[in-house]
PDB file of C-alpha atoms in Angstrom:
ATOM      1  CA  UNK A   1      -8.046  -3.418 -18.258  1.00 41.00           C
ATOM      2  CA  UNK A   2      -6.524  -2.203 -21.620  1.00 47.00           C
ATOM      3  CA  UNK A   3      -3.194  -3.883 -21.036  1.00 62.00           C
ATOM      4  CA  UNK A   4      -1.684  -7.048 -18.808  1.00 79.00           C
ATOM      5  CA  UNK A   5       0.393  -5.816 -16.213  1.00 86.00           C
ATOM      6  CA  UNK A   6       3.440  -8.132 -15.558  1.00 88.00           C
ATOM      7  CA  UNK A   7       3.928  -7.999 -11.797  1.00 91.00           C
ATOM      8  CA  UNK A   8       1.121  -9.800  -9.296  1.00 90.00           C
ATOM      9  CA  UNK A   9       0.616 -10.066  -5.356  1.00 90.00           C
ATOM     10  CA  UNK A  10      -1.201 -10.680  -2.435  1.00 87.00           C
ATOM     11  CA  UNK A  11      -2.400  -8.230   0.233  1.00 85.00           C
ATOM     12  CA  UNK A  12      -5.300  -7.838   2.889  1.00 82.00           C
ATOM     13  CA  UNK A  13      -6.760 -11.154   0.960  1.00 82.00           C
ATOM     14  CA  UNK A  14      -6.945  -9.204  -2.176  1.00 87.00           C
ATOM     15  CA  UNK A  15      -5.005  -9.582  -5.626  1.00 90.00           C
ATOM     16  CA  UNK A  16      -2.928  -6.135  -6.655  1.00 92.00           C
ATOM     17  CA  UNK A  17      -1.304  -6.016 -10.711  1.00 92.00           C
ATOM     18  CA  UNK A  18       0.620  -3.356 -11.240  1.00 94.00           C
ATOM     19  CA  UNK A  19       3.906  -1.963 -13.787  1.00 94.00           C
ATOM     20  CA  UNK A  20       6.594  -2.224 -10.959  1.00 95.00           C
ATOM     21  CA  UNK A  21       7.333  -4.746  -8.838  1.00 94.00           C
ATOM     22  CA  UNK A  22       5.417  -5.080  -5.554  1.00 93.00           C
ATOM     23  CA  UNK A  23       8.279  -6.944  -3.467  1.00 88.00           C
ATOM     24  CA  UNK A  24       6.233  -6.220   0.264  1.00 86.00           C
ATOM     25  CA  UNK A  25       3.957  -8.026  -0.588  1.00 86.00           C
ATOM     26  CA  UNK A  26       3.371 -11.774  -1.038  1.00 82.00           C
ATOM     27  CA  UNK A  27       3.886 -12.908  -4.731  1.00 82.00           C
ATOM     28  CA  UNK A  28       1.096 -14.013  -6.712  1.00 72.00           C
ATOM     29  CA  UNK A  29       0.782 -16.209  -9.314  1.00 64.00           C
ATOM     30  CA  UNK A  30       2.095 -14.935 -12.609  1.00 59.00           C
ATOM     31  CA  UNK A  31      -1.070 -13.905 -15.200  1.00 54.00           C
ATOM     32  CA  UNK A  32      -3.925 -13.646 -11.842  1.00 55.00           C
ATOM     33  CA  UNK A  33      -5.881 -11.200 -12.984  1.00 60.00           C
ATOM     34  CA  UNK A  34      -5.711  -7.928 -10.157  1.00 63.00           C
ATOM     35  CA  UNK A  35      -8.829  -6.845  -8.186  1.00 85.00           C
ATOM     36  CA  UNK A  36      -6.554  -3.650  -7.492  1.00 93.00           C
ATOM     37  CA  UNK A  37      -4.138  -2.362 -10.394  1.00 93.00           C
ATOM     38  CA  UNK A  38      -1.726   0.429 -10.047  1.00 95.00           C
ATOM     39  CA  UNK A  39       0.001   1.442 -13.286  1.00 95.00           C
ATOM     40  CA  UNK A  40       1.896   5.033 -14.146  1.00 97.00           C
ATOM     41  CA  UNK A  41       0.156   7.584 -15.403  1.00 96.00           C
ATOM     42  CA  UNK A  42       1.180  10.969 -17.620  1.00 95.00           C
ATOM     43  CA  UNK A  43       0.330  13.554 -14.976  1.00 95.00           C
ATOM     44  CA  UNK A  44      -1.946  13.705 -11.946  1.00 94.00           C
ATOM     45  CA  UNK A  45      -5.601  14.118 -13.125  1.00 95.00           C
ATOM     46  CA  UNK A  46      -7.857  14.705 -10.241  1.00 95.00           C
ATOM     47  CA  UNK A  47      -8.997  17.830  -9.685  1.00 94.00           C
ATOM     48  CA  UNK A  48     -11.473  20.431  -7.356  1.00 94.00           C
ATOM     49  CA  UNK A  49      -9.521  19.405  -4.148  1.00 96.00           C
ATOM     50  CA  UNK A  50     -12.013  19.394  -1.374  1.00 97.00           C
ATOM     51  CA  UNK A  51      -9.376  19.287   2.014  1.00 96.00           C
ATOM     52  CA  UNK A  52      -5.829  18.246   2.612  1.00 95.00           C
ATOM     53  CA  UNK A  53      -5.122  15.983   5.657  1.00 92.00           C
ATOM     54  CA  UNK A  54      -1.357  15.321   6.349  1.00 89.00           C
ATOM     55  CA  UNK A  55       0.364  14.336   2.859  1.00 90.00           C
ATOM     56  CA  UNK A  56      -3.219  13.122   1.507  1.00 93.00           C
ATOM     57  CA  UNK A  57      -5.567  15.825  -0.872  1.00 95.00           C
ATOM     58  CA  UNK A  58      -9.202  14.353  -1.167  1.00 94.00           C
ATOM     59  CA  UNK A  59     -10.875  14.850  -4.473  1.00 96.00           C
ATOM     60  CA  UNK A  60     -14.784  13.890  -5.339  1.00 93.00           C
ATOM     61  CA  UNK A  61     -13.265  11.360  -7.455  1.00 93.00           C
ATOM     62  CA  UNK A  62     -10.791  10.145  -5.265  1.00 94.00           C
ATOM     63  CA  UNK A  63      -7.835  10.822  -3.357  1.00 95.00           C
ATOM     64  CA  UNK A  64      -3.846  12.121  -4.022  1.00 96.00           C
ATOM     65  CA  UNK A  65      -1.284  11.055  -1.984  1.00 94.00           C
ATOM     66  CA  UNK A  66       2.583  13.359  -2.461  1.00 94.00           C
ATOM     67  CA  UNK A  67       5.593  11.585  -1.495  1.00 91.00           C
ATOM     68  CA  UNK A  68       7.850  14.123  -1.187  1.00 88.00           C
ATOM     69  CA  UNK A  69       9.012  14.674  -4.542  1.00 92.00           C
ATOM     70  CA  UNK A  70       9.466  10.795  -5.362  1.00 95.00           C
ATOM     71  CA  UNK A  71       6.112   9.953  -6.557  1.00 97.00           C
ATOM     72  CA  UNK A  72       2.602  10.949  -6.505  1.00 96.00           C
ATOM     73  CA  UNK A  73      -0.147   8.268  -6.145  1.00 96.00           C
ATOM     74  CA  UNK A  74      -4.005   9.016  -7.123  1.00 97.00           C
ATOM     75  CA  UNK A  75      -6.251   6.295  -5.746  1.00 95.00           C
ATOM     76  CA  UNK A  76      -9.988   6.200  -7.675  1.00 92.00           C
ATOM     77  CA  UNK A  77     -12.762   3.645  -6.073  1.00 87.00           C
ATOM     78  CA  UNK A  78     -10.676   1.354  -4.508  1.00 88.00           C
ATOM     79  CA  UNK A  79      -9.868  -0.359  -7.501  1.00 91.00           C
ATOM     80  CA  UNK A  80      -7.162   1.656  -9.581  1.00 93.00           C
ATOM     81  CA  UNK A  81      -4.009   3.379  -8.110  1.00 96.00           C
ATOM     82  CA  UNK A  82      -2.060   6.003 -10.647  1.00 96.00           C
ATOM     83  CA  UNK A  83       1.460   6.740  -9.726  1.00 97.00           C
ATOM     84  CA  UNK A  84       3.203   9.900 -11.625  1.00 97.00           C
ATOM     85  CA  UNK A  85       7.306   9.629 -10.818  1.00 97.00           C
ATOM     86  CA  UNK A  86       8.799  12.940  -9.308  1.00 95.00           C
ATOM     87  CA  UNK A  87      12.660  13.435  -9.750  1.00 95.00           C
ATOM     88  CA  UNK A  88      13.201  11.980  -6.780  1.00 95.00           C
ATOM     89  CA  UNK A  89      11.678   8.917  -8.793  1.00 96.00           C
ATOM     90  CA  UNK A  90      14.022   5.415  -7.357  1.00 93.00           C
ATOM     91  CA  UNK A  91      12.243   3.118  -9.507  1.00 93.00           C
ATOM     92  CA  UNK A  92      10.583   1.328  -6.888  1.00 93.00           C
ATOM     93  CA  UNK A  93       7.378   1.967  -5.134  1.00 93.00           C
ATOM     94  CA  UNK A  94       8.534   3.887  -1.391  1.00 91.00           C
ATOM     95  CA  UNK A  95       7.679   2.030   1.754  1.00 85.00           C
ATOM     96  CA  UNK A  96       4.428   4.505   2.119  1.00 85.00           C
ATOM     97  CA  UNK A  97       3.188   3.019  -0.549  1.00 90.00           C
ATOM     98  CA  UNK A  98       2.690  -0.628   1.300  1.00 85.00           C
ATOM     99  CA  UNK A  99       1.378   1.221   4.211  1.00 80.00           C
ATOM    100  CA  UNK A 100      -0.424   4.796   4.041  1.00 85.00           C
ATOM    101  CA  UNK A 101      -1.426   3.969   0.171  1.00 90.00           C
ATOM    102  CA  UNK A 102      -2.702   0.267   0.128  1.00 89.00           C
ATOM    103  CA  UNK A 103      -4.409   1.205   3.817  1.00 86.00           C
ATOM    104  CA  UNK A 104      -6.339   4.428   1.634  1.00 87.00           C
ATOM    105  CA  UNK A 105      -7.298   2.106  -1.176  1.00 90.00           C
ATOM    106  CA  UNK A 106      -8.311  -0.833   1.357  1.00 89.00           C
ATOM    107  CA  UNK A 107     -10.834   1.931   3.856  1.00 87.00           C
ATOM    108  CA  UNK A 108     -12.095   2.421   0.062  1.00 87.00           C
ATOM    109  CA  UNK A 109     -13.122  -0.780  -0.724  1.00 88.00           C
ATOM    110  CA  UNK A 110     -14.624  -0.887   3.207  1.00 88.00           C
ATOM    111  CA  UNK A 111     -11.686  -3.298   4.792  1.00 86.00           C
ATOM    112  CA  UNK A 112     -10.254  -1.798   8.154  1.00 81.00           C
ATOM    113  CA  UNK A 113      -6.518  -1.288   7.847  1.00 77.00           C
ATOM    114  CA  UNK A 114      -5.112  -1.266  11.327  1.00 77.00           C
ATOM    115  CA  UNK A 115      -1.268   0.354  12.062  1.00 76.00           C
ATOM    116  CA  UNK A 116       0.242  -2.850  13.814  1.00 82.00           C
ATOM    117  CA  UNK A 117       2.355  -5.645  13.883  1.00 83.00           C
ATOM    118  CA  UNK A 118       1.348  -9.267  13.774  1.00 85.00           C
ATOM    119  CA  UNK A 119       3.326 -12.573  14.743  1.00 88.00           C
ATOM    120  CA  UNK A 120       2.441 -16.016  14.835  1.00 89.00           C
ATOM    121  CA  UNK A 121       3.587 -17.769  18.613  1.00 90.00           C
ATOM    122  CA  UNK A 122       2.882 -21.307  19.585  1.00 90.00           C
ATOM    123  CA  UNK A 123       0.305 -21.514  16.631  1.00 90.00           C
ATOM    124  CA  UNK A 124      -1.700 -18.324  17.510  1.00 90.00           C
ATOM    125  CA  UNK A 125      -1.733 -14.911  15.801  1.00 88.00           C
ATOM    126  CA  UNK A 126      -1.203 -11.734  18.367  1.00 90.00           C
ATOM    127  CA  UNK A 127      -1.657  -8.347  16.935  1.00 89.00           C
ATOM    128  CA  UNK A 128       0.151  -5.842  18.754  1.00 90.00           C
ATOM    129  CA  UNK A 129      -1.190  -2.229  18.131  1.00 87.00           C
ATOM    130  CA  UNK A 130      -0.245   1.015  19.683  1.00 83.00           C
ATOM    131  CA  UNK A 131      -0.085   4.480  18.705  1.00 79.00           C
ATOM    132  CA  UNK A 132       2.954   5.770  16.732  1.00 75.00           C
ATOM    133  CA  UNK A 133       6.482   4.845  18.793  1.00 81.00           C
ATOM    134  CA  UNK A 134       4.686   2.820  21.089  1.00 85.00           C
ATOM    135  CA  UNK A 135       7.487  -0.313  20.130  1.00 86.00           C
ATOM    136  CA  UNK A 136       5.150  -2.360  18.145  1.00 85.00           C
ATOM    137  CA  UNK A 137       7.759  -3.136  16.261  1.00 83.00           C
ATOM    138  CA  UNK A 138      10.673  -3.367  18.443  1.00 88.00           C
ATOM    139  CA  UNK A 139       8.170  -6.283  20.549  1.00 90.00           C
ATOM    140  CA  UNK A 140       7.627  -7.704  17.201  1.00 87.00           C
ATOM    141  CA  UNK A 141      11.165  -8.068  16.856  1.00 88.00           C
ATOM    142  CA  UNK A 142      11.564  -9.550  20.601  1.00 92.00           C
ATOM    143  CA  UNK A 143       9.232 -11.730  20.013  1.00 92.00           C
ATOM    144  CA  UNK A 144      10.958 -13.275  16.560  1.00 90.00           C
ATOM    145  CA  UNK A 145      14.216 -13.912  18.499  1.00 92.00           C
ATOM    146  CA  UNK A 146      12.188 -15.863  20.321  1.00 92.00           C
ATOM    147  CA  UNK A 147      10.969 -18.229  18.112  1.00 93.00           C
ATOM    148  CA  UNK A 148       7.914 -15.834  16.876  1.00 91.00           C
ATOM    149  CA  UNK A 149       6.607 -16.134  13.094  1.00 88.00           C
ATOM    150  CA  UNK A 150       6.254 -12.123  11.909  1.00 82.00           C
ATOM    151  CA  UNK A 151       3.210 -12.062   9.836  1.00 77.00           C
ATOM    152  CA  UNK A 152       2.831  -7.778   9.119  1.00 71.00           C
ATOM    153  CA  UNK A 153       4.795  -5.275  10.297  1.00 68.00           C
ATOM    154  CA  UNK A 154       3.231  -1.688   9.839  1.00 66.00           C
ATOM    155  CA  UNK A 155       0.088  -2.595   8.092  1.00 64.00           C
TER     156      UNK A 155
END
């Protein structure tokens, strides 16, 4: 990598550096070096689209995710994630970003991203999956006001 970027974390047992701060997930140490980076770039840069599913456009080279008109990510071998700023551009990275982005860039490197929530109870970790509205989340919460650990919401 050409230059040291200055925020680090943890995710899905895997180091991510990138040029904004990546406050959902766990903080790293300061100077780790990142297995996955994500740094801005000019202007999106794949090209040849091959299909479109949902908000995602799969290239040869990799795949785009849109975010409205906030940002546009462009994931490349499970190692680098672009991001181009819209004018919808907050600064920070949007909440689909820790979930539909890092779960593209995780299938990529081959780990299975599962859409679910995860608390620890009496000293045991209990995934709770479901499909979309289900209340994952709202047992997640439940559970917490009743003494439950959250370990991932979402992702």
């Amino acid at each position: 990598m050409s230059a040291q970027l200055p925020f680090h974390a943890r995710f899905a047992g895997l180091d991510w550096s990138a040029d904004v701060p990546l406050d959902q997930f766990d903080p790293a140490m300061q100077g780790a070096s990142g297995a996955i980076a994500i740094r801005q770039q000019l202007a999106p840069s794949l090209t040849d689209p091959i299909r479109k599913v949902g908000r995602a456009t799969i290239f040869a080279a990799g795949v785009r995710f849109d975010c409205d008109d906030e940002v546009c990510f462009e994931m490349r071998g499970g190692a680098t994630v672009g991001w181009v700023p819209g004018p919808g551009w907050t600064g920070r990275l949007p909440v689909s970003f820790f979930s539909s982005v890092a779960a593209i860039t995780l299938a990529w490197r081959g780990i299975l991203p599962l859409h679910a929530s995860t608390v620890v109870l009496h000293g045991k970790a209990w995934l709770i999956a479901g499909t979309p509205g289900a209340g994952k989340s709202t047992l997640a919460a439940e559970l917490l006001g009743a003494g439950a650990r959250l370990l991932a919401d979402d992702l």
